[in-house]
PDB file of C-alpha atoms in Angstrom:
ATOM      1  CA  MET A   1       7.829  -5.068   9.352  1.00  0.00           C
ATOM      2  CA  ASN A   2       8.656  -2.498   6.948  1.00  0.00           C
ATOM      3  CA  SER A   3       8.149   0.773   9.376  1.00  0.00           C
ATOM      4  CA  LYS A   4       7.980   1.454  12.939  1.00  0.00           C
ATOM      5  CA  ALA A   5       4.596   0.905  14.416  1.00  0.00           C
ATOM      6  CA  LYS A   6       2.956   3.914  16.442  1.00  0.00           C
ATOM      7  CA  CYS A   7       1.327   2.927  19.943  1.00  0.00           C
ATOM      8  CA  LEU A   8      -0.701   4.705  22.208  1.00  0.00           C
ATOM      9  CA  ILE A   9      -0.592   4.296  25.993  1.00  0.00           C
ATOM     10  CA  VAL A  10      -3.719   4.569  28.211  1.00  0.00           C
ATOM     11  CA  ASP A  11      -3.415   4.471  31.983  1.00  0.00           C
ATOM     12  CA  ASP A  12      -4.446   6.234  34.779  1.00  0.00           C
ATOM     13  CA  GLU A  13      -1.877   5.368  36.715  1.00  0.00           C
ATOM     14  CA  PRO A  14       1.647   7.363  36.043  1.00  0.00           C
ATOM     15  CA  LEU A  15       3.962   4.599  37.301  1.00  0.00           C
ATOM     16  CA  ALA A  16       2.426   1.861  35.038  1.00  0.00           C
ATOM     17  CA  ILE A  17       2.716   4.289  32.035  1.00  0.00           C
ATOM     18  CA  GLU A  18       6.387   4.811  32.730  1.00  0.00           C
ATOM     19  CA  VAL A  19       6.731   0.794  32.896  1.00  0.00           C
ATOM     20  CA  LEU A  20       5.435   0.509  29.370  1.00  0.00           C
ATOM     21  CA  LYS A  21       7.718   3.189  28.191  1.00  0.00           C
ATOM     22  CA  SER A  22      10.375   1.528  29.322  1.00  0.00           C
ATOM     23  CA  HIS A  23       9.700  -1.479  27.879  1.00  0.00           C
ATOM     24  CA  ILE A  24       9.070   0.127  24.648  1.00  0.00           C
ATOM     25  CA  SER A  25      12.081   1.944  24.670  1.00  0.00           C
ATOM     26  CA  LYS A  26      13.985  -1.554  24.102  1.00  0.00           C
ATOM     27  CA  ILE A  27      12.434  -2.083  21.070  1.00  0.00           C
ATOM     28  CA  ASP A  28      13.214  -0.307  17.587  1.00  0.00           C
ATOM     29  CA  THR A  29      10.453  -1.484  15.646  1.00  0.00           C
ATOM     30  CA  ILE A  30       7.498   0.680  17.922  1.00  0.00           C
ATOM     31  CA  GLU A  31       7.324   4.028  18.770  1.00  0.00           C
ATOM     32  CA  ILE A  32       5.108   5.918  21.049  1.00  0.00           C
ATOM     33  CA  ALA A  33       2.789   8.170  19.593  1.00  0.00           C
ATOM     34  CA  GLY A  34       1.328   9.455  22.608  1.00  0.00           C
ATOM     35  CA  THR A  35      -0.154   8.733  25.859  1.00  0.00           C
ATOM     36  CA  ALA A  36      -3.482   9.324  27.860  1.00  0.00           C
ATOM     37  CA  CYS A  37      -4.377   9.289  31.451  1.00  0.00           C
ATOM     38  CA  ASP A  38      -8.253   8.133  30.883  1.00  0.00           C
ATOM     39  CA  ALA A  39     -10.697   6.941  28.408  1.00  0.00           C
ATOM     40  CA  PHE A  40     -11.997  10.248  26.986  1.00  0.00           C
ATOM     41  CA  ASP A  41      -8.362  11.528  26.572  1.00  0.00           C
ATOM     42  CA  ALA A  42      -7.515   8.180  24.407  1.00  0.00           C
ATOM     43  CA  PHE A  43     -10.795   8.894  22.444  1.00  0.00           C
ATOM     44  CA  ASN A  44     -10.121  12.752  21.854  1.00  0.00           C
ATOM     45  CA  PHE A  45      -6.279  11.409  20.580  1.00  0.00           C
ATOM     46  CA  LEU A  46      -7.698   8.770  18.644  1.00  0.00           C
ATOM     47  CA  THR A  47     -10.128  10.930  16.521  1.00  0.00           C
ATOM     48  CA  ARG A  48      -6.892  13.087  15.586  1.00  0.00           C
ATOM     49  CA  ASN A  49      -4.221  10.629  15.251  1.00  0.00           C
ATOM     50  CA  LYS A  50      -3.991   7.073  13.411  1.00  0.00           C
ATOM     51  CA  VAL A  51      -2.149   4.203  15.895  1.00  0.00           C
ATOM     52  CA  ASP A  52      -1.518   0.805  14.885  1.00  0.00           C
ATOM     53  CA  LEU A  53      -1.585  -0.509  18.686  1.00  0.00           C
ATOM     54  CA  MET A  54      -3.116   0.774  21.871  1.00  0.00           C
ATOM     55  CA  PHE A  55      -1.847  -0.578  25.334  1.00  0.00           C
ATOM     56  CA  LEU A  56      -5.054   0.055  27.314  1.00  0.00           C
ATOM     57  CA  ASP A  57      -5.925  -0.157  31.067  1.00  0.00           C
ATOM     58  CA  ILE A  58      -9.020  -1.556  32.090  1.00  0.00           C
ATOM     59  CA  HIS A  59      -9.834  -0.266  35.507  1.00  0.00           C
ATOM     60  CA  MET A  60      -9.854   3.633  35.044  1.00  0.00           C
ATOM     61  CA  PRO A  61     -12.272   6.366  36.491  1.00  0.00           C
ATOM     62  CA  GLU A  62     -15.548   7.132  34.610  1.00  0.00           C
ATOM     63  CA  MET A  63     -15.164   4.887  31.592  1.00  0.00           C
ATOM     64  CA  LYS A  64     -13.467   1.346  31.624  1.00  0.00           C
ATOM     65  CA  GLY A  65     -11.001   0.448  28.846  1.00  0.00           C
ATOM     66  CA  THR A  66     -13.373  -2.333  27.776  1.00  0.00           C
ATOM     67  CA  GLU A  67     -16.141   0.508  27.592  1.00  0.00           C
ATOM     68  CA  LEU A  68     -13.803   2.543  25.117  1.00  0.00           C
ATOM     69  CA  ILE A  69     -13.191  -0.215  22.705  1.00  0.00           C
ATOM     70  CA  LYS A  70     -16.773  -0.504  21.960  1.00  0.00           C
ATOM     71  CA  THR A  71     -17.134   3.139  21.193  1.00  0.00           C
ATOM     72  CA  LEU A  72     -14.587   3.242  18.506  1.00  0.00           C
ATOM     73  CA  GLN A  73     -15.662   2.520  15.026  1.00  0.00           C
ATOM     74  CA  ASN A  74     -12.331   1.357  13.877  1.00  0.00           C
ATOM     75  CA  PRO A  75     -10.170   0.440  17.063  1.00  0.00           C
ATOM     76  CA  PRO A  76      -6.388  -0.407  16.759  1.00  0.00           C
ATOM     77  CA  SER A  77      -5.157  -3.570  17.754  1.00  0.00           C
ATOM     78  CA  VAL A  78      -5.438  -3.518  21.458  1.00  0.00           C
ATOM     79  CA  ILE A  79      -3.474  -5.004  24.337  1.00  0.00           C
ATOM     80  CA  LEU A  80      -5.135  -4.828  27.303  1.00  0.00           C
ATOM     81  CA  THR A  81      -3.283  -4.182  30.853  1.00  0.00           C
ATOM     82  CA  THR A  82      -4.869  -4.338  34.128  1.00  0.00           C
ATOM     83  CA  ALA A  83      -4.280  -5.670  37.804  1.00  0.00           C
ATOM     84  CA  HIS A  84      -7.371  -7.309  37.636  1.00  0.00           C
ATOM     85  CA  ARG A  85      -7.711 -10.816  36.411  1.00  0.00           C
ATOM     86  CA  GLN A  86     -11.381 -11.056  36.361  1.00  0.00           C
ATOM     87  CA  TYR A  87     -11.679  -8.842  33.499  1.00  0.00           C
ATOM     88  CA  ALA A  88     -10.006 -11.237  30.947  1.00  0.00           C
ATOM     89  CA  LEU A  89     -12.896 -12.851  29.554  1.00  0.00           C
ATOM     90  CA  GLU A  90     -14.563  -9.441  28.714  1.00  0.00           C
ATOM     91  CA  GLY A  91     -11.260  -8.441  26.975  1.00  0.00           C
ATOM     92  CA  TYR A  92     -11.133 -11.301  24.793  1.00  0.00           C
ATOM     93  CA  ASP A  93     -14.528 -10.942  23.682  1.00  0.00           C
ATOM     94  CA  LEU A  94     -13.687  -7.416  22.195  1.00  0.00           C
ATOM     95  CA  ASN A  95     -10.925  -9.533  19.981  1.00  0.00           C
ATOM     96  CA  VAL A  96      -7.870  -7.900  21.861  1.00  0.00           C
ATOM     97  CA  LEU A  97      -4.577  -9.248  20.979  1.00  0.00           C
ATOM     98  CA  ASP A  98      -3.525  -9.578  24.580  1.00  0.00           C
ATOM     99  CA  TYR A  99      -4.324  -9.473  28.463  1.00  0.00           C
ATOM    100  CA  LEU A 100      -1.190  -8.323  30.698  1.00  0.00           C
ATOM    101  CA  LEU A 101      -1.516  -8.489  34.372  1.00  0.00           C
ATOM    102  CA  LYS A 102       0.310  -6.017  36.375  1.00  0.00           C
ATOM    103  CA  PRO A 103       2.863  -5.883  37.231  1.00  0.00           C
ATOM    104  CA  ILE A 104       3.966  -6.277  33.645  1.00  0.00           C
ATOM    105  CA  SER A 105       7.542  -7.973  33.389  1.00  0.00           C
ATOM    106  CA  PHE A 106       9.429  -7.425  29.951  1.00  0.00           C
ATOM    107  CA  GLU A 107       9.135 -11.073  29.336  1.00  0.00           C
ATOM    108  CA  ARG A 108       5.535 -11.343  29.269  1.00  0.00           C
ATOM    109  CA  PHE A 109       5.360  -7.540  27.556  1.00  0.00           C
ATOM    110  CA  MET A 110       7.313  -9.323  24.554  1.00  0.00           C
ATOM    111  CA  GLN A 111       4.762 -12.074  23.954  1.00  0.00           C
ATOM    112  CA  GLY A 112       2.262  -9.781  23.547  1.00  0.00           C
ATOM    113  CA  ILE A 113       4.349  -7.803  21.171  1.00  0.00           C
ATOM    114  CA  GLU A 114       5.256 -10.828  18.821  1.00  0.00           C
ATOM    115  CA  LYS A 115       1.545 -11.248  18.722  1.00  0.00           C
ATOM    116  CA  PHE A 116       1.321  -7.843  17.369  1.00  0.00           C
ATOM    117  CA  TYR A 117       4.052  -8.465  15.065  1.00  0.00           C
ATOM    118  CA  ALA A 118       2.522 -11.193  13.419  1.00  0.00           C
ATOM    119  CA  LEU A 119      -0.918  -9.116  12.825  1.00  0.00           C
ATOM    120  CA  PHE A 120       1.287  -5.929  11.703  1.00  0.00           C
ATOM    121  CA  ALA A 121       3.364  -7.607   9.143  1.00  0.00           C
ATOM    122  CA  ALA A 122       0.163  -9.353   7.783  1.00  0.00           C
ATOM    123  CA  SER A 123      -1.080  -5.776   6.855  1.00  0.00           C
ATOM    124  CA  ASP A 124       1.697  -5.643   4.043  1.00  0.00           C
ATOM    125  CA  GLU A 125       0.498  -8.630   2.847  1.00  0.00           C
ATOM    126  CA  ILE A 126      -2.997  -7.528   1.501  1.00  0.00           C
ATOM    127  CA  SER A 127      -3.181  -5.330  -1.595  1.00  0.00           C
ATOM    128  CA  VAL A 128      -5.967  -4.309  -4.457  1.00  0.00           C
ATOM    129  CA  HIS A 129      -4.987  -4.434  -7.958  1.00  0.00           C
ATOM    130  CA  LYS A 130      -6.894  -2.908 -10.886  1.00  0.00           C
ATOM    131  CA  LYS A 131      -6.488  -4.252 -14.369  1.00  0.00           C
ATOM    132  CA  GLY A 132      -8.928  -2.073 -16.578  1.00  0.00           C
ATOM    133  CA  THR A 133     -12.175  -0.580 -15.362  1.00  0.00           C
ATOM    134  CA  SER A 134     -13.710  -3.992 -14.184  1.00  0.00           C
ATOM    135  CA  ASP A 135     -11.174  -6.433 -13.320  1.00  0.00           C
ATOM    136  CA  GLU A 136     -10.004  -5.647  -9.655  1.00  0.00           C
ATOM    137  CA  PHE A 137      -8.645  -8.057  -7.443  1.00  0.00           C
ATOM    138  CA  LEU A 138      -7.651  -8.588  -3.957  1.00  0.00           C
ATOM    139  CA  TYR A 139      -4.383 -10.412  -3.239  1.00  0.00           C
ATOM    140  CA  LEU A 140      -3.599 -11.865  -0.134  1.00  0.00           C
ATOM    141  CA  ARG A 141      -0.663 -13.727   0.792  1.00  0.00           C
ATOM    142  CA  GLU A 142      -0.692 -16.586   3.448  1.00  0.00           C
ATOM    143  CA  LYS A 143       3.132 -17.810   3.865  1.00  0.00           C
ATOM    144  CA  ASN A 144       4.039 -19.012   0.393  1.00  0.00           C
ATOM    145  CA  ILE A 145       0.566 -18.794  -1.208  1.00  0.00           C
ATOM    146  CA  ILE A 146      -0.914 -15.661  -2.818  1.00  0.00           C
ATOM    147  CA  HIS A 147      -4.459 -15.918  -3.124  1.00  0.00           C
ATOM    148  CA  LYS A 148      -6.179 -13.875  -5.881  1.00  0.00           C
ATOM    149  CA  ILE A 149      -9.813 -12.903  -5.200  1.00  0.00           C
ATOM    150  CA  PRO A 150     -11.878 -11.122  -7.788  1.00  0.00           C
ATOM    151  CA  LEU A 151     -13.445  -8.148  -5.564  1.00  0.00           C
ATOM    152  CA  SER A 152     -16.875  -8.976  -7.584  1.00  0.00           C
ATOM    153  CA  GLU A 153     -17.076 -12.770  -6.057  1.00  0.00           C
ATOM    154  CA  ILE A 154     -16.294 -11.366  -2.328  1.00  0.00           C
ATOM    155  CA  VAL A 155     -19.687 -11.592   0.167  1.00  0.00           C
ATOM    156  CA  PHE A 156     -18.527 -10.831   3.311  1.00  0.00           C
ATOM    157  CA  MET A 157     -15.480 -11.198   5.748  1.00  0.00           C
ATOM    158  CA  GLU A 158     -15.666 -12.025   9.223  1.00  0.00           C
ATOM    159  CA  SER A 159     -13.177 -11.470  12.075  1.00  0.00           C
ATOM    160  CA  MET A 160     -12.381 -14.694  13.768  1.00  0.00           C
ATOM    161  CA  GLY A 161      -9.694 -13.309  16.862  1.00  0.00           C
ATOM    162  CA  ASP A 162      -6.548 -12.991  15.522  1.00  0.00           C
ATOM    163  CA  ASN A 163      -7.680 -14.456  12.006  1.00  0.00           C
ATOM    164  CA  LEU A 164      -9.999 -13.618   8.984  1.00  0.00           C
ATOM    165  CA  LYS A 165     -12.700 -15.812   7.123  1.00  0.00           C
ATOM    166  CA  LEU A 166     -13.476 -14.380   3.865  1.00  0.00           C
ATOM    167  CA  ILE A 167     -16.222 -15.949   1.946  1.00  0.00           C
ATOM    168  CA  THR A 168     -16.894 -15.817  -1.792  1.00  0.00           C
ATOM    169  CA  GLU A 169     -19.304 -17.135  -4.135  1.00  0.00           C
ATOM    170  CA  ASN A 170     -17.316 -20.451  -4.396  1.00  0.00           C
ATOM    171  CA  ARG A 171     -14.771 -20.591  -1.590  1.00  0.00           C
ATOM    172  CA  GLU A 172     -14.038 -19.719   1.838  1.00  0.00           C
ATOM    173  CA  ILE A 173     -10.254 -18.576   2.896  1.00  0.00           C
ATOM    174  CA  ASN A 174      -8.870 -18.406   6.353  1.00  0.00           C
ATOM    175  CA  ILE A 175      -5.709 -16.402   7.119  1.00  0.00           C
ATOM    176  CA  ARG A 176      -4.016 -14.673   9.782  1.00  0.00           C
ATOM    177  CA  CYS A 177      -5.254 -11.013   9.395  1.00  0.00           C
ATOM    178  CA  THR A 178      -7.059  -8.377  11.193  1.00  0.00           C
ATOM    179  CA  ILE A 179     -10.335  -7.170   9.993  1.00  0.00           C
ATOM    180  CA  SER A 180      -9.168  -3.202  10.018  1.00  0.00           C
ATOM    181  CA  ALA A 181      -6.038  -4.196   7.809  1.00  0.00           C
ATOM    182  CA  ILE A 182      -8.334  -5.444   4.972  1.00  0.00           C
ATOM    183  CA  GLU A 183     -10.467  -2.951   5.650  1.00  0.00           C
ATOM    184  CA  ASN A 184      -8.018  -0.322   4.935  1.00  0.00           C
ATOM    185  CA  VAL A 185      -7.496  -1.420   1.224  1.00  0.00           C
ATOM    186  CA  LEU A 186     -10.988  -2.186  -0.042  1.00  0.00           C
ATOM    187  CA  PRO A 187     -12.719   0.199  -2.036  1.00  0.00           C
ATOM    188  CA  PRO A 188     -15.005   2.066   0.063  1.00  0.00           C
ATOM    189  CA  THR A 189     -17.617   2.224  -2.975  1.00  0.00           C
ATOM    190  CA  ASP A 190     -18.061  -1.524  -2.749  1.00  0.00           C
ATOM    191  CA  PHE A 191     -17.770  -2.852   0.604  1.00  0.00           C
ATOM    192  CA  LEU A 192     -19.049  -1.522   4.115  1.00  0.00           C
ATOM    193  CA  ARG A 193     -17.615  -2.512   7.830  1.00  0.00           C
ATOM    194  CA  ILE A 194     -21.139  -3.164   9.618  1.00  0.00           C
ATOM    195  CA  HIS A 195     -19.743  -4.732  12.767  1.00  0.00           C
ATOM    196  CA  ARG A 196     -16.775  -5.070  14.628  1.00  0.00           C
ATOM    197  CA  SER A 197     -16.406  -8.491  13.004  1.00  0.00           C
ATOM    198  CA  PHE A 198     -18.308  -8.247   9.588  1.00  0.00           C
ATOM    199  CA  ILE A 199     -17.189  -6.275   6.611  1.00  0.00           C
ATOM    200  CA  ILE A 200     -20.132  -7.093   3.596  1.00  0.00           C
ATOM    201  CA  SER A 201     -20.358  -6.664  -0.286  1.00  0.00           C
ATOM    202  CA  LEU A 202     -22.819  -3.590  -0.580  1.00  0.00           C
ATOM    203  CA  LYS A 203     -24.124  -5.079  -4.057  1.00  0.00           C
ATOM    204  CA  ARG A 204     -24.855  -8.496  -2.115  1.00  0.00           C
ATOM    205  CA  ILE A 205     -27.468  -6.784   0.134  1.00  0.00           C
ATOM    206  CA  THR A 206     -30.757  -8.456  -0.299  1.00  0.00           C
ATOM    207  CA  SER A 207     -32.728  -6.718   2.823  1.00  0.00           C
ATOM    208  CA  PHE A 208     -32.130  -4.872   5.948  1.00  0.00           C
ATOM    209  CA  SER A 209     -33.707  -3.709   9.091  1.00  0.00           C
ATOM    210  CA  GLN A 210     -32.570  -1.308  11.505  1.00  0.00           C
ATOM    211  CA  VAL A 211     -30.498  -3.785  13.515  1.00  0.00           C
ATOM    212  CA  SER A 212     -29.470  -6.506  10.618  1.00  0.00           C
ATOM    213  CA  ILE A 213     -28.648  -6.572   6.822  1.00  0.00           C
ATOM    214  CA  PHE A 214     -29.274 -10.075   4.961  1.00  0.00           C
ATOM    215  CA  ILE A 215     -27.429 -11.234   2.136  1.00  0.00           C
ATOM    216  CA  GLY A 216     -30.098 -13.937   0.999  1.00  0.00           C
ATOM    217  CA  LYS A 217     -31.033 -15.977   3.992  1.00  0.00           C
ATOM    218  CA  LYS A 218     -27.557 -14.895   6.262  1.00  0.00           C
ATOM    219  CA  GLU A 219     -28.235 -12.200   8.659  1.00  0.00           C
ATOM    220  CA  PHE A 220     -25.469 -10.011   9.729  1.00  0.00           C
ATOM    221  CA  PRO A 221     -25.965  -7.648  12.855  1.00  0.00           C
ATOM    222  CA  VAL A 222     -25.165  -3.791  12.736  1.00  0.00           C
ATOM    223  CA  GLY A 223     -22.895  -3.276  15.367  1.00  0.00           C
ATOM    224  CA  SER A 224     -24.406  -0.117  17.377  1.00  0.00           C
ATOM    225  CA  SER A 225     -21.247   2.325  17.048  1.00  0.00           C
ATOM    226  CA  TYR A 226     -21.653   1.579  13.090  1.00  0.00           C
ATOM    227  CA  LYS A 227     -25.217   2.070  12.633  1.00  0.00           C
ATOM    228  CA  ASN A 228     -25.140   5.584  11.485  1.00  0.00           C
ATOM    229  CA  THR A 229     -22.157   5.131   8.904  1.00  0.00           C
ATOM    230  CA  VAL A 230     -24.141   2.095   7.736  1.00  0.00           C
ATOM    231  CA  PHE A 231     -27.345   3.600   7.046  1.00  0.00           C
ATOM    232  CA  ASP A 232     -25.811   6.908   5.613  1.00  0.00           C
ATOM    233  CA  LYS A 233     -24.063   4.767   3.297  1.00  0.00           C
ATOM    234  CA  LEU A 234     -27.191   2.812   2.242  1.00  0.00           C
ATOM    235  CA  ASP A 235     -28.912   6.250   1.885  1.00  0.00           C
ATOM    236  CA  TYR A 236     -26.299   7.163  -0.457  1.00  0.00           C
ATOM    237  CA  ASN A 237     -26.595   4.106  -2.426  1.00  0.00           C
ATOM    238  CA  GLY A 238     -30.177   4.592  -3.080  1.00  0.00           C
ATOM    239  CA  PHE A 239     -31.322   1.492  -0.461  1.00  0.00           C
ATOM    240  CA  ILE A 240     -33.503   3.793   1.777  1.00  0.00           C
ATOM    241  CA  ASN A 241     -36.242   6.881   0.560  1.00  0.00           C
ATOM    242  CA  LYS A 242     -36.660   8.760   3.590  1.00  0.00           C
TER     243      LYS A 242
END
């Protein structure tokens, strides 16, 4: 990890925030960018600041932590914190990194941080390189192997929890990487995040509806929080005439 990761702590219990602050203070590679006492404060903070990791309480007044995740178009990595075990399944359906039950011991906290370390470090192993005007490649490092992938051959990418599946014209590549990390390096003129779990190549789109995009016979759902951005982008590229 080449630089400190920035985190946001979101909890309506001051004592719970202090426990996480204490745990984080023992780690040199993570710094606290801010704290929020509810989901609305967190949402406002995230519209103004970029963070790598969010410690998010689930059971908060007015809006649950899991509901907050659903409103974010490009959420950071999330570690859920709660005293309620019954929310675990819902949290994992949202591709969170970990689920910490209160009271959170330092040992259990570090298990969640280790999962984040692996993904944060992986974001340094992704890059796009240009060679001339038409030759553009995505490089993905996986242990001792570097995958060189022409951007023109990429069809779509799918988040698989802590891993990413990348589909090209002739191969499938599975690496340990977040979809957000790869989204940050892809040219937005060529690729579009349409769902929490999918990035597609714009030039591969063959048809679409108000809820789905098709590449050939394969159907991709358009996430509700992505819909405006997706169809604005399709307008811009001449797909829709209003």
